[in-house]
Coordinates of C-alpha atoms in Angstrom, one line a residue:
Chain A
M1 CA -27.2 -40.8 -22.5
G2 CA -27.7 -40.6 -18.7
Q3 CA -24.8 -42.0 -18.8
V4 CA -23.2 -39.1 -20.2
K5 CA -24.9 -36.7 -17.9
S6 CA -24.0 -38.9 -15.1
N7 CA -20.4 -38.4 -16.5
L8 CA -20.9 -34.4 -16.5
K9 CA -22.6 -33.9 -12.9
Y10 CA -19.6 -36.1 -11.4
K11 CA -16.6 -34.3 -13.1
R12 CA -18.4 -30.9 -12.1
Y13 CA -18.7 -31.9 -8.9
M14 CA -15.1 -32.8 -8.9
E15 CA -14.2 -29.8 -10.5
N16 CA -16.0 -28.2 -7.9
A17 CA -14.1 -30.1 -4.3
I18 CA -10.5 -29.0 -6.3
A19 CA -11.7 -25.5 -6.4
Y20 CA -12.4 -25.5 -2.6
F21 CA -9.6 -27.8 -2.0
L22 CA -7.3 -25.2 -3.7
I23 CA -9.2 -22.2 -2.3
A24 CA -8.7 -23.1 1.2
I25 CA -5.2 -24.2 1.1
S26 CA -4.6 -20.0 0.0
I27 CA -6.8 -18.6 2.5
L28 CA -4.7 -21.0 5.5
V29 CA -1.4 -19.4 3.5
F30 CA -2.9 -16.1 3.8
L31 CA -4.2 -15.9 6.9
G32 CA -2.2 -18.5 8.9
P33 CA 0.7 -16.1 9.9
I34 CA -2.3 -13.2 10.3
L35 CA -3.8 -15.6 12.7
Y36 CA -0.9 -17.4 14.5
I37 CA 0.3 -13.5 15.4
I38 CA -2.8 -13.0 17.1
S39 CA -2.8 -16.2 18.6
C40 CA 0.9 -15.2 19.6
S41 CA -0.9 -12.0 21.5
F42 CA -2.0 -14.0 24.0
K43 CA 1.1 -15.7 25.2
N44 CA 3.6 -15.6 27.5
L45 CA 7.0 -16.1 26.4
Y46 CA 6.9 -19.2 27.3
Q47 CA 4.7 -19.9 24.5
I48 CA 6.0 -18.3 21.6
T49 CA 9.7 -19.5 22.5
T50 CA 8.5 -23.0 22.7
T51 CA 8.6 -25.6 20.0
P52 CA 7.0 -27.1 18.3
P53 CA 4.4 -24.2 18.1
I54 CA 1.3 -23.4 20.0
W55 CA -1.2 -22.3 17.5
F56 CA -3.5 -22.2 20.2
V57 CA -3.8 -21.0 23.8
W58 CA -6.1 -20.9 26.4
P59 CA -7.0 -19.5 29.4
P60 CA -5.4 -16.6 26.9
N61 CA -2.6 -13.9 28.6
L62 CA -3.6 -11.2 28.7
Q63 CA -0.9 -9.3 29.9
S64 CA 0.8 -8.0 27.2
Y65 CA -2.5 -6.1 26.1
V66 CA -2.1 -4.5 29.3
R67 CA 1.5 -4.3 29.4
V68 CA 0.5 -1.8 25.5
L69 CA -2.7 -0.5 26.3
T70 CA -2.1 1.0 30.1
P71 CA 1.4 1.0 31.3
E72 CA 0.3 2.9 34.1
V73 CA -1.7 -0.3 35.4
A74 CA 0.9 -2.5 34.1
K75 CA 3.2 -1.0 36.2
E76 CA 1.0 -0.7 39.2
W77 CA 0.6 -5.2 38.9
G78 CA 4.9 -4.8 39.2
L79 CA 4.6 -6.1 35.4
R80 CA 8.0 -5.4 33.8
I81 CA 7.4 -2.8 30.6
P82 CA 9.5 -1.7 28.2
A83 CA 10.9 1.5 28.9
G84 CA 10.1 4.9 26.5
I85 CA 7.1 2.9 24.8
D86 CA 3.7 5.2 25.3
F87 CA 1.6 2.8 22.9
P88 CA -1.6 5.4 24.1
E89 CA 0.3 8.2 22.9
Y90 CA 1.5 7.1 19.5
L91 CA -2.8 5.6 19.3
T92 CA -3.9 9.5 19.7
N93 CA -1.4 10.9 17.7
S94 CA -2.4 8.2 14.6
L95 CA -5.9 9.1 15.1
I96 CA -5.2 13.0 15.6
V97 CA -2.9 12.3 11.8
C98 CA -5.4 10.5 10.1
F99 CA -8.4 12.1 11.0
G100 CA -6.6 15.2 9.9
A101 CA -5.1 14.1 7.2
T102 CA -7.7 12.3 5.6
G103 CA -10.2 15.3 6.2
L104 CA -7.9 17.9 4.2
A105 CA -7.0 15.4 1.4
I106 CA -10.9 14.7 1.1
S107 CA -12.0 17.8 1.4
V108 CA -9.7 19.5 -1.1
S109 CA -9.7 17.0 -3.7
L110 CA -13.9 16.4 -3.9
L111 CA -13.2 20.4 -5.0
A112 CA -10.8 19.5 -7.5
A113 CA -12.3 16.2 -8.4
Y114 CA -16.1 18.5 -9.0
S115 CA -14.1 20.3 -11.4
M116 CA -12.0 17.6 -13.2
A117 CA -14.9 15.6 -13.7
R118 CA -17.6 17.8 -14.9
W119 CA -15.3 20.7 -17.0
R120 CA -12.5 18.4 -18.0
T121 CA -10.6 21.0 -16.1
G122 CA -6.3 20.4 -17.0
G123 CA -7.4 17.5 -18.8
D124 CA -4.8 14.5 -19.9
N125 CA -1.9 16.5 -18.4
L126 CA -3.8 17.2 -14.3
R127 CA -4.5 13.4 -14.5
G128 CA -0.9 13.2 -14.9
Y129 CA 0.6 15.0 -12.3
Y130 CA -1.7 13.6 -10.0
L131 CA -0.8 9.9 -11.5
S132 CA 2.8 11.4 -10.9
L133 CA 2.9 11.7 -7.6
Y134 CA 1.1 8.1 -7.1
M135 CA 4.1 6.1 -9.0
L136 CA 7.0 8.7 -8.0
P137 CA 9.0 6.3 -4.5
P138 CA 8.3 8.9 -1.2
A139 CA 11.2 8.1 -0.2
I140 CA 12.0 10.7 -2.9
F141 CA 10.4 13.5 -2.3
V142 CA 11.6 12.7 1.9
V143 CA 14.6 14.4 1.5
P144 CA 13.5 17.4 0.3
L145 CA 10.4 17.8 2.7
Y146 CA 12.2 17.0 5.7
I147 CA 15.2 19.8 5.2
L148 CA 12.6 21.6 4.3
F149 CA 10.5 20.9 7.0
K150 CA 13.9 20.7 9.4
F151 CA 14.1 24.8 8.6
Y152 CA 10.4 25.7 10.0
N153 CA 10.8 23.3 12.7
L154 CA 7.8 20.9 11.7
L155 CA 9.8 17.5 12.5
D156 CA 8.5 15.4 14.7
T157 CA 4.8 17.5 15.1
Q158 CA 1.7 16.1 13.9
I159 CA 0.9 19.0 11.7
G160 CA 4.4 17.5 10.1
L161 CA 2.6 14.5 9.3
I162 CA -1.0 15.8 8.4
L163 CA 0.4 17.7 5.3
P164 CA 2.7 15.1 3.5
Y165 CA 0.1 12.5 3.9
S166 CA -2.5 14.8 3.1
V167 CA -0.7 15.5 -0.6
F168 CA 0.7 11.9 -0.8
N169 CA -3.0 10.4 -0.5
M170 CA -4.4 12.9 -2.6
P171 CA -3.6 11.2 -6.0
L172 CA -6.2 8.6 -4.8
A173 CA -9.0 10.8 -3.2
V174 CA -8.6 13.1 -6.6
L175 CA -9.5 10.1 -9.1
V176 CA -11.6 7.5 -7.3
L177 CA -13.3 11.1 -6.4
E178 CA -13.4 12.2 -9.9
S179 CA -14.1 8.4 -11.2
F180 CA -17.4 8.3 -8.5
I181 CA -18.8 11.7 -9.4
R182 CA -18.5 10.7 -13.6
D183 CA -20.7 7.6 -12.8
L184 CA -23.4 10.3 -11.5
D185 CA -26.4 11.5 -13.8
V186 CA -25.4 15.4 -15.0
T187 CA -28.8 16.4 -15.6
L188 CA -29.4 16.9 -11.7
E189 CA -26.8 19.5 -11.8
E190 CA -27.9 20.7 -15.3
A191 CA -30.9 21.8 -13.8
A192 CA -29.9 23.5 -10.7
W193 CA -27.2 25.3 -13.1
I194 CA -30.3 26.7 -15.1
D195 CA -32.2 27.7 -11.9
G196 CA -28.9 29.9 -11.5
C197 CA -27.2 27.8 -9.0
S198 CA -23.8 28.5 -8.9
K199 CA -21.3 25.9 -9.6
L200 CA -19.5 25.9 -5.9
G201 CA -23.4 25.6 -4.6
T202 CA -23.9 22.5 -7.4
L203 CA -21.8 20.4 -5.6
T204 CA -22.2 21.7 -2.0
R205 CA -26.0 21.1 -2.7
I206 CA -26.8 18.6 -4.8
T207 CA -23.7 16.2 -5.9
L208 CA -22.4 16.2 -2.2
P209 CA -25.4 14.4 -0.7
L210 CA -25.8 11.9 -4.2
I211 CA -22.1 10.7 -4.3
M212 CA -22.2 10.3 -0.4
P213 CA -21.4 6.6 -0.4
G214 CA -18.1 6.8 -1.9
I215 CA -17.3 9.7 -0.4
V216 CA -17.3 8.0 2.4
A217 CA -15.3 5.2 0.9
T218 CA -12.7 6.8 -0.6
A219 CA -12.0 8.8 3.2
I220 CA -11.9 5.0 4.3
L221 CA -9.5 5.0 1.8
T222 CA -7.5 7.5 2.8
F223 CA -7.5 6.7 6.0
V224 CA -6.4 3.6 6.2
T225 CA -3.5 4.2 4.0
C226 CA -2.6 6.8 6.4
W227 CA -2.6 4.8 9.5
N228 CA -0.8 2.2 7.8
E229 CA 1.9 4.3 6.3
F230 CA 5.3 3.9 8.3
M231 CA 8.1 5.4 6.0
I232 CA 7.5 9.0 6.3
A233 CA 6.4 8.6 10.4
F234 CA 9.8 6.6 10.9
L235 CA 11.8 9.6 9.2
F236 CA 10.0 12.4 10.5
T237 CA 9.3 11.7 13.8
G238 CA 11.8 9.7 14.8
G239 CA 10.5 7.7 17.5
G240 CA 9.6 11.2 19.4
K241 CA 6.7 12.9 20.7
A242 CA 4.6 12.7 17.1
T243 CA 5.2 8.6 16.8
T244 CA 2.3 6.9 15.2
L245 CA 1.4 3.1 15.7
T246 CA 3.3 1.8 13.0
V247 CA 6.6 2.7 14.4
G248 CA 5.4 2.5 18.0
V249 CA 5.4 -1.1 17.0
A250 CA 8.8 -1.3 15.2
K251 CA 9.7 0.3 19.1
F252 CA 9.1 -2.6 20.7
I253 CA 11.7 -4.3 19.2
T254 CA 14.7 -2.7 21.5
G255 CA 18.4 -3.2 21.5
Y256 CA 18.0 -5.1 24.8
G257 CA 14.9 -7.5 23.3
I258 CA 12.0 -8.0 21.2
W259 CA 9.1 -8.3 22.7
Y260 CA 7.8 -10.7 20.9
S261 CA 4.1 -10.7 22.7
E262 CA 3.7 -7.4 23.0
I263 CA 4.8 -6.9 19.2
A264 CA 2.1 -9.2 18.8
A265 CA -0.2 -7.8 20.7
A266 CA -0.3 -4.1 19.9
S267 CA -0.4 -5.4 16.0
T268 CA -3.6 -6.5 16.2
I269 CA -4.6 -3.7 18.5
T270 CA -3.4 -1.8 15.5
L271 CA -4.7 -3.6 12.6
I272 CA -8.2 -5.3 13.9
P273 CA -9.5 -1.4 13.2
M274 CA -8.1 -1.2 9.3
I275 CA -9.5 -4.7 8.5
I276 CA -13.0 -3.3 9.6
L277 CA -13.3 -0.6 7.6
F278 CA -11.5 -2.1 4.4
M279 CA -14.1 -5.2 4.8
L280 CA -17.1 -2.1 5.2
V281 CA -16.1 -0.7 1.8
Q282 CA -15.6 -4.3 0.2
K283 CA -17.6 -3.3 -2.3
Y284 CA -15.4 -0.3 -3.7
L285 CA -12.4 -1.7 -2.9
V286 CA -11.7 -2.0 -6.3
K287 CA -11.9 0.9 -7.6
G288 CA -10.4 2.5 -5.5
L289 CA -7.3 0.8 -4.9
T290 CA -7.1 1.5 -8.8
L291 CA -7.0 4.7 -8.4
G292 CA -10.6 4.8 -10.2
A293 CA -9.4 2.7 -13.3
L294 CA -11.2 0.0 -12.9
K295 CA -14.8 -0.5 -11.5
G296 CA -15.3 -2.2 -8.3
Chain B
M1 CA -21.4 32.9 -23.7
R2 CA -18.2 34.8 -22.8
R3 CA -15.6 32.2 -21.7
K4 CA -14.4 33.7 -18.1
F5 CA -11.3 33.4 -17.0
L6 CA -11.5 33.2 -13.9
D7 CA -14.0 30.9 -13.5
A8 CA -14.4 28.6 -10.4
K9 CA -13.9 25.1 -12.3
Y10 CA -10.1 26.5 -12.0
F11 CA -10.8 28.0 -8.1
M12 CA -11.3 24.9 -7.6
I13 CA -8.4 23.0 -8.3
L14 CA -6.4 25.7 -6.8
P15 CA -5.9 24.2 -3.8
S16 CA -4.8 20.8 -4.0
I17 CA -2.4 21.9 -6.8
G18 CA -0.9 24.3 -3.8
L19 CA -0.7 22.2 -1.5
I20 CA 0.5 19.5 -3.9
L21 CA 3.9 22.1 -5.1
L22 CA 3.6 23.6 -1.5
V23 CA 5.1 19.3 -0.7
T24 CA 6.5 18.0 -3.4
I25 CA 8.4 21.0 -5.9
F26 CA 8.5 23.8 -3.7
P27 CA 11.2 21.5 -1.3
F28 CA 13.2 20.4 -4.4
I29 CA 14.4 24.1 -5.0
F30 CA 16.3 23.3 -1.1
T31 CA 17.7 20.4 -2.7
I32 CA 19.1 21.8 -5.5
N33 CA 21.0 24.8 -4.4
L34 CA 22.0 21.9 -1.3
S35 CA 22.9 19.4 -3.9
A36 CA 26.0 21.6 -5.2
Y37 CA 27.4 21.4 -1.6
S38 CA 30.3 18.5 0.4
L39 CA 27.6 18.5 3.5
Y40 CA 27.8 16.0 6.5
G41 CA 24.3 16.5 8.7
T42 CA 24.3 19.9 8.4
Y43 CA 21.1 21.7 6.2
D44 CA 23.2 25.4 5.7
P45 CA 25.5 26.2 2.0
I46 CA 29.0 26.6 3.6
P47 CA 30.3 28.9 0.6
E48 CA 33.7 26.7 1.4
K49 CA 32.0 23.8 1.0
F50 CA 30.9 24.3 -2.8
V51 CA 31.8 21.6 -5.1
G52 CA 29.6 22.0 -7.8
L53 CA 28.9 19.0 -9.7
S54 CA 31.0 16.2 -7.8
N55 CA 27.8 15.7 -5.9
Y56 CA 26.4 14.0 -9.2
M57 CA 29.9 12.6 -10.0
S58 CA 29.9 10.2 -7.1
S59 CA 26.0 9.9 -7.2
L60 CA 26.5 8.4 -10.5
T61 CA 29.9 6.7 -10.2
D62 CA 28.6 4.7 -7.5
P63 CA 28.3 1.3 -8.2
K64 CA 26.0 1.0 -4.8
L65 CA 23.3 2.9 -7.0
Y66 CA 23.5 0.3 -9.8
E67 CA 23.5 -3.0 -7.6
S68 CA 20.1 -1.4 -5.6
I69 CA 18.4 -0.6 -9.1
E70 CA 19.3 -4.4 -9.9
V71 CA 17.4 -5.3 -6.3
T72 CA 15.0 -2.9 -7.1
I73 CA 14.1 -4.9 -10.5
T74 CA 14.3 -8.1 -9.4
Y75 CA 12.7 -7.5 -6.3
T76 CA 9.6 -6.1 -8.5
A77 CA 9.4 -8.4 -11.9
A78 CA 9.6 -11.6 -9.0
A79 CA 6.7 -10.3 -6.7
T80 CA 4.7 -8.9 -9.7
L81 CA 4.7 -11.7 -11.6
L82 CA 4.0 -14.0 -8.4
E83 CA 1.8 -12.0 -7.8
F84 CA -0.2 -12.2 -10.9
V85 CA -0.3 -16.3 -11.4
I86 CA -1.5 -16.8 -8.2
G87 CA -3.9 -14.0 -8.5
L88 CA -5.1 -14.9 -11.7
G89 CA -5.7 -18.6 -11.1
L90 CA -7.4 -18.2 -7.5
A91 CA -9.8 -15.5 -9.2
I92 CA -10.5 -18.2 -12.3
L93 CA -10.8 -20.8 -9.5
M94 CA -13.5 -18.6 -7.7
N95 CA -14.8 -17.6 -10.7
R96 CA -17.8 -21.2 -10.7
P97 CA -21.0 -20.9 -8.6
L98 CA -19.0 -21.7 -5.5
R99 CA -21.4 -21.7 -1.9
F100 CA -19.7 -19.7 1.1
K101 CA -18.5 -16.9 -1.6
R102 CA -19.9 -14.4 0.4
I103 CA -17.6 -15.3 3.6
L104 CA -14.4 -16.6 1.2
I105 CA -13.9 -13.3 -0.8
P106 CA -13.6 -11.1 2.1
L107 CA -11.0 -13.4 4.1
Y108 CA -8.8 -12.2 0.8
I109 CA -9.0 -8.9 1.9
V110 CA -7.5 -9.2 5.7
P111 CA -3.8 -9.3 3.9
M112 CA -4.3 -6.0 2.0
A113 CA -5.2 -3.9 5.3
I114 CA -2.4 -4.7 7.7
A115 CA 0.6 -2.3 7.6
P116 CA 3.5 -3.6 5.7
A117 CA 5.7 -2.1 8.2
I118 CA 3.6 -4.3 10.7
Y119 CA 2.9 -7.3 8.6
G120 CA 6.9 -7.5 8.4
T121 CA 7.4 -7.1 11.9
F122 CA 5.4 -10.5 11.9
W123 CA 7.9 -12.0 10.2
T124 CA 10.6 -11.4 12.6
I125 CA 8.8 -13.3 14.9
L126 CA 7.5 -16.4 12.4
L127 CA 11.3 -16.7 10.7
N128 CA 13.2 -16.3 13.5
L129 CA 15.4 -19.8 13.1
E130 CA 15.0 -20.5 16.9
F131 CA 11.5 -21.0 17.5
G132 CA 10.2 -19.3 14.5
V133 CA 7.4 -21.3 13.1
V134 CA 8.2 -21.5 9.8
P135 CA 12.0 -22.6 10.1
Y136 CA 9.9 -25.1 12.6
Y137 CA 8.1 -26.5 10.0
F138 CA 10.7 -26.5 7.6
R139 CA 12.9 -28.3 9.9
S140 CA 10.7 -31.3 11.2
L141 CA 8.4 -31.7 8.2
L142 CA 11.0 -31.9 5.2
G143 CA 13.7 -31.8 7.0
I144 CA 15.9 -28.9 5.4
D145 CA 17.0 -26.0 7.6
I146 CA 16.7 -23.0 6.0
R147 CA 18.2 -19.7 6.9
P148 CA 15.6 -17.0 5.5
L149 CA 17.5 -13.8 5.9
N150 CA 20.8 -15.3 4.5
M151 CA 23.0 -13.2 1.5
A152 CA 21.4 -15.7 -0.7
N153 CA 17.8 -15.6 1.0
A154 CA 16.6 -12.0 2.0
L155 CA 15.9 -10.9 -1.8
W156 CA 14.0 -13.9 -2.0
T157 CA 12.0 -14.2 1.3
L158 CA 11.0 -10.5 0.9
V159 CA 9.3 -11.7 -2.6
F160 CA 7.2 -14.5 -0.4
I161 CA 6.4 -11.7 2.0
D162 CA 5.3 -9.0 -0.4
T163 CA 3.3 -12.4 -2.3
L164 CA 1.8 -13.5 0.4
Q165 CA 0.4 -9.9 1.5
W166 CA -0.5 -8.5 -2.1
T167 CA -1.2 -11.9 -3.8
P168 CA -5.3 -10.9 -3.0
F169 CA -5.0 -7.6 -4.6
V170 CA -4.2 -9.5 -8.3
F171 CA -6.7 -11.6 -6.5
L172 CA -9.7 -9.5 -6.0
I173 CA -9.4 -6.8 -9.4
L174 CA -9.2 -9.7 -11.8
Y175 CA -12.3 -11.7 -9.8
A176 CA -14.3 -8.6 -10.2
A177 CA -12.9 -7.6 -14.2
L178 CA -14.0 -12.3 -14.9
Q179 CA -17.6 -11.1 -12.9
S180 CA -18.1 -8.5 -15.1
L181 CA -17.4 -10.0 -18.4
P182 CA -20.5 -9.7 -20.7
A183 CA -22.1 -13.3 -20.9
E184 CA -22.9 -13.0 -24.9
P185 CA -19.2 -14.4 -26.2
F186 CA -19.0 -17.1 -23.9
E187 CA -22.0 -18.4 -24.8
S188 CA -22.1 -18.4 -28.6
A189 CA -18.3 -19.7 -28.5
I190 CA -20.3 -22.4 -26.7
V191 CA -22.7 -22.8 -29.1
D192 CA -20.3 -23.0 -31.8
G193 CA -18.3 -26.0 -29.9
A194 CA -14.8 -24.1 -28.5
S195 CA -12.8 -26.0 -26.2
R196 CA -12.8 -24.2 -22.5
F197 CA -8.7 -24.0 -23.3
Q198 CA -9.9 -22.5 -26.4
I199 CA -12.9 -19.9 -24.8
F200 CA -10.2 -19.1 -22.2
R201 CA -7.5 -18.8 -25.1
H202 CA -9.7 -16.3 -27.6
I203 CA -12.7 -14.9 -25.4
T204 CA -11.2 -14.9 -21.6
L205 CA -7.3 -13.9 -22.0
P206 CA -8.8 -10.6 -24.1
L207 CA -11.7 -9.4 -22.4
L208 CA -9.6 -9.6 -19.1
S209 CA -6.0 -7.9 -20.6
P210 CA -7.2 -4.4 -20.0
A211 CA -7.8 -5.8 -15.5
M212 CA -4.8 -7.4 -16.0
G213 CA -2.8 -4.4 -17.6
I214 CA -4.2 -2.7 -14.2
A215 CA -3.6 -5.3 -12.1
I216 CA 0.2 -5.8 -13.2
L217 CA 1.1 -2.2 -13.2
F218 CA -0.6 -1.6 -9.8
R219 CA 1.2 -4.5 -8.0
S220 CA 4.5 -3.2 -10.0
I221 CA 3.9 0.7 -8.6
G222 CA 3.6 -0.5 -5.3
A223 CA 6.8 -3.3 -5.2
Y224 CA 9.5 -1.0 -6.6
K225 CA 8.4 1.9 -4.0
A226 CA 9.5 -0.8 -1.0
F227 CA 10.6 0.2 1.9
D228 CA 8.7 -0.6 5.2
T229 CA 9.2 -4.5 5.4
I230 CA 13.1 -3.6 3.8
M231 CA 13.3 -1.4 7.0
V232 CA 12.0 -3.8 9.8
L233 CA 13.4 -7.2 8.7
T234 CA 16.3 -6.8 6.8
G235 CA 17.6 -3.1 7.6
G236 CA 18.9 -3.1 3.3
G237 CA 20.9 -6.2 4.3
P238 CA 22.8 -8.6 4.5
G239 CA 25.8 -6.7 2.6
L240 CA 23.2 -4.9 -0.1
S241 CA 21.5 -7.9 -1.4
T242 CA 17.8 -6.1 0.0
T243 CA 18.8 -2.6 -0.7
S244 CA 16.3 -1.0 -3.1
I245 CA 16.5 2.4 -4.5
S246 CA 14.2 3.8 -1.6
Y247 CA 16.2 2.3 1.1
Y248 CA 19.6 3.4 -0.7
V249 CA 18.5 6.6 -0.2
Y250 CA 17.7 6.4 3.2
R251 CA 21.3 4.9 3.6
I252 CA 23.2 7.8 2.5
F253 CA 20.7 10.6 3.7
F254 CA 19.5 9.2 7.2
L255 CA 22.0 6.8 8.2
G256 CA 25.5 8.4 6.7
F257 CA 24.5 11.9 7.0
D258 CA 25.6 12.9 3.7
V259 CA 23.2 15.6 2.7
G260 CA 24.8 16.9 -0.2
K261 CA 25.3 13.3 -2.3
G262 CA 21.3 12.5 -0.8
C263 CA 20.0 15.9 -2.9
A264 CA 22.4 14.8 -5.7
L265 CA 20.8 11.5 -5.9
T266 CA 17.5 12.6 -5.1
L267 CA 17.1 14.7 -7.9
I268 CA 19.1 12.4 -10.2
I269 CA 16.1 9.3 -9.4
G270 CA 13.2 11.8 -9.0
M271 CA 14.3 13.1 -12.5
A272 CA 14.7 9.2 -14.4
L273 CA 11.8 7.9 -12.7
F274 CA 10.1 11.1 -13.8
Y275 CA 10.9 10.1 -17.5
I276 CA 9.9 6.6 -17.0
F277 CA 6.9 7.6 -15.9
I278 CA 5.9 9.7 -18.8
G279 CA 6.8 5.9 -20.6
I280 CA 4.2 4.1 -18.4
R281 CA 1.8 6.6 -18.1
S282 CA 1.3 6.3 -21.9
L283 CA 1.1 2.5 -21.6
Y284 CA -1.4 3.2 -19.0
R285 CA -3.6 5.4 -21.3
R286 CA -3.2 2.3 -23.9
I287 CA -3.9 -0.3 -21.6
L288 CA -7.7 2.2 -20.3
T289 CA -8.6 2.4 -23.9
W290 CA -7.6 -1.0 -24.6
G291 CA -11.1 -2.9 -26.7
K292 CA -13.1 0.5 -26.2

């Protein structure tokens, strides 16, 4: 009997060891490329283009960050910088566009989500309407929108990005917020209705404070999606004055050459805040990314 | 109580529907008009250039359209399948009492937080034939000279990149679902002496199927929308080997300046996908009501 028990224990031990091993390999594979690029941002051109590849550089070279973040300082130091790239401006654009789009999307979606969650307004058809927007590729909406924005001179403006961003994120915002509201007990709201509070009043006074964590999580998801959007930004701004970060990073691939360590530095600056934001909403990530279809 | 038509609940959904109409349906009306003209690089309908339905005919008879559909289907199917299989495997591996889980699981979130366009640019560095990490290790460890972005390999390289970025998504969904499964069926199966494979086949799989359906659905949606990585990494090439539907529309309208055909194409693809969507939606509803 003791023999059997220790065999079982040994088996379980071995299984866990194999599990750890496979998980470690998978994490190495998933994170390897990202870590390598981050290390590239601290290298000079020689260290990037040499073989065998260098995974860890010491001392770190911060020149590419200076080139990317403060082109003016880089010029004063006599560093060569790629012409026509203004990364700080792209950063400002991204911040304005993403905050604008998230604010617009969340405020409009919250109303719709509340109505849908509490009175089943529009029923399945309305939900299908939002879902269709999520499932159809943005490419087919981009062509008509491009023509429309051309007429109204909205191409290469921040408003011209905020509008489509907020609309294309509405399915996510509405459906995720709806599922948060639905999870909430309705009795408090019913008490407010009985006391004569209006529907809008109930939403702002009772429901809003209660689902604040859900709203923040949805807002963060929307923000990250906007931040990471490339196609609309690329086609509508064409690398002009409203260029956002994702398009800005690709601009370091120029006709004269590729600024490898600057690409790496710009990417690192762009992605680190998003990783932190995703970590913050870890608990709600599954729910958010499946539009509330699954509980996280 | 009298039913009010002008109830606040209707006003609440109006702003969002209005915005969506403004940005999606309203522009399409312009497109319908423009699609009947032969226009290059101009967005004003010129009466002499009226061609009726010929833009639709030339779109539908263009073999490139069907090639791009084929590319999109291959890419979507391959990426979704790979992500699903690896994600499921990882979720099952992780679904046991392991130490360090609190540190390990957030690490899987990292790739998903990165913009696909930026992740794609990473691979211009990693796949560089002279100094890229991937070709270097293939050469030094396996002795194989790989050409990741040539005609035969480019699409599979993109599938591989998509898999690396989005497998964690499938993993997270399935892991969360595994963790929330009820314990009773498993306990009674163990009492009844079921083997581990039997438990997996007859209890875990059926209970997990809604989550699996959703993981597959959302990953395939993400995959067939693919544009960003294609744009930064291959530019649809070599030839048409990585031209997805989205990229094909881009090629016609933005690179070819063929406004009339671009509009016709958009309408055709939009309509086709809309009907496919109606089909998927009924499927989605069935997935959601599975096991309820």
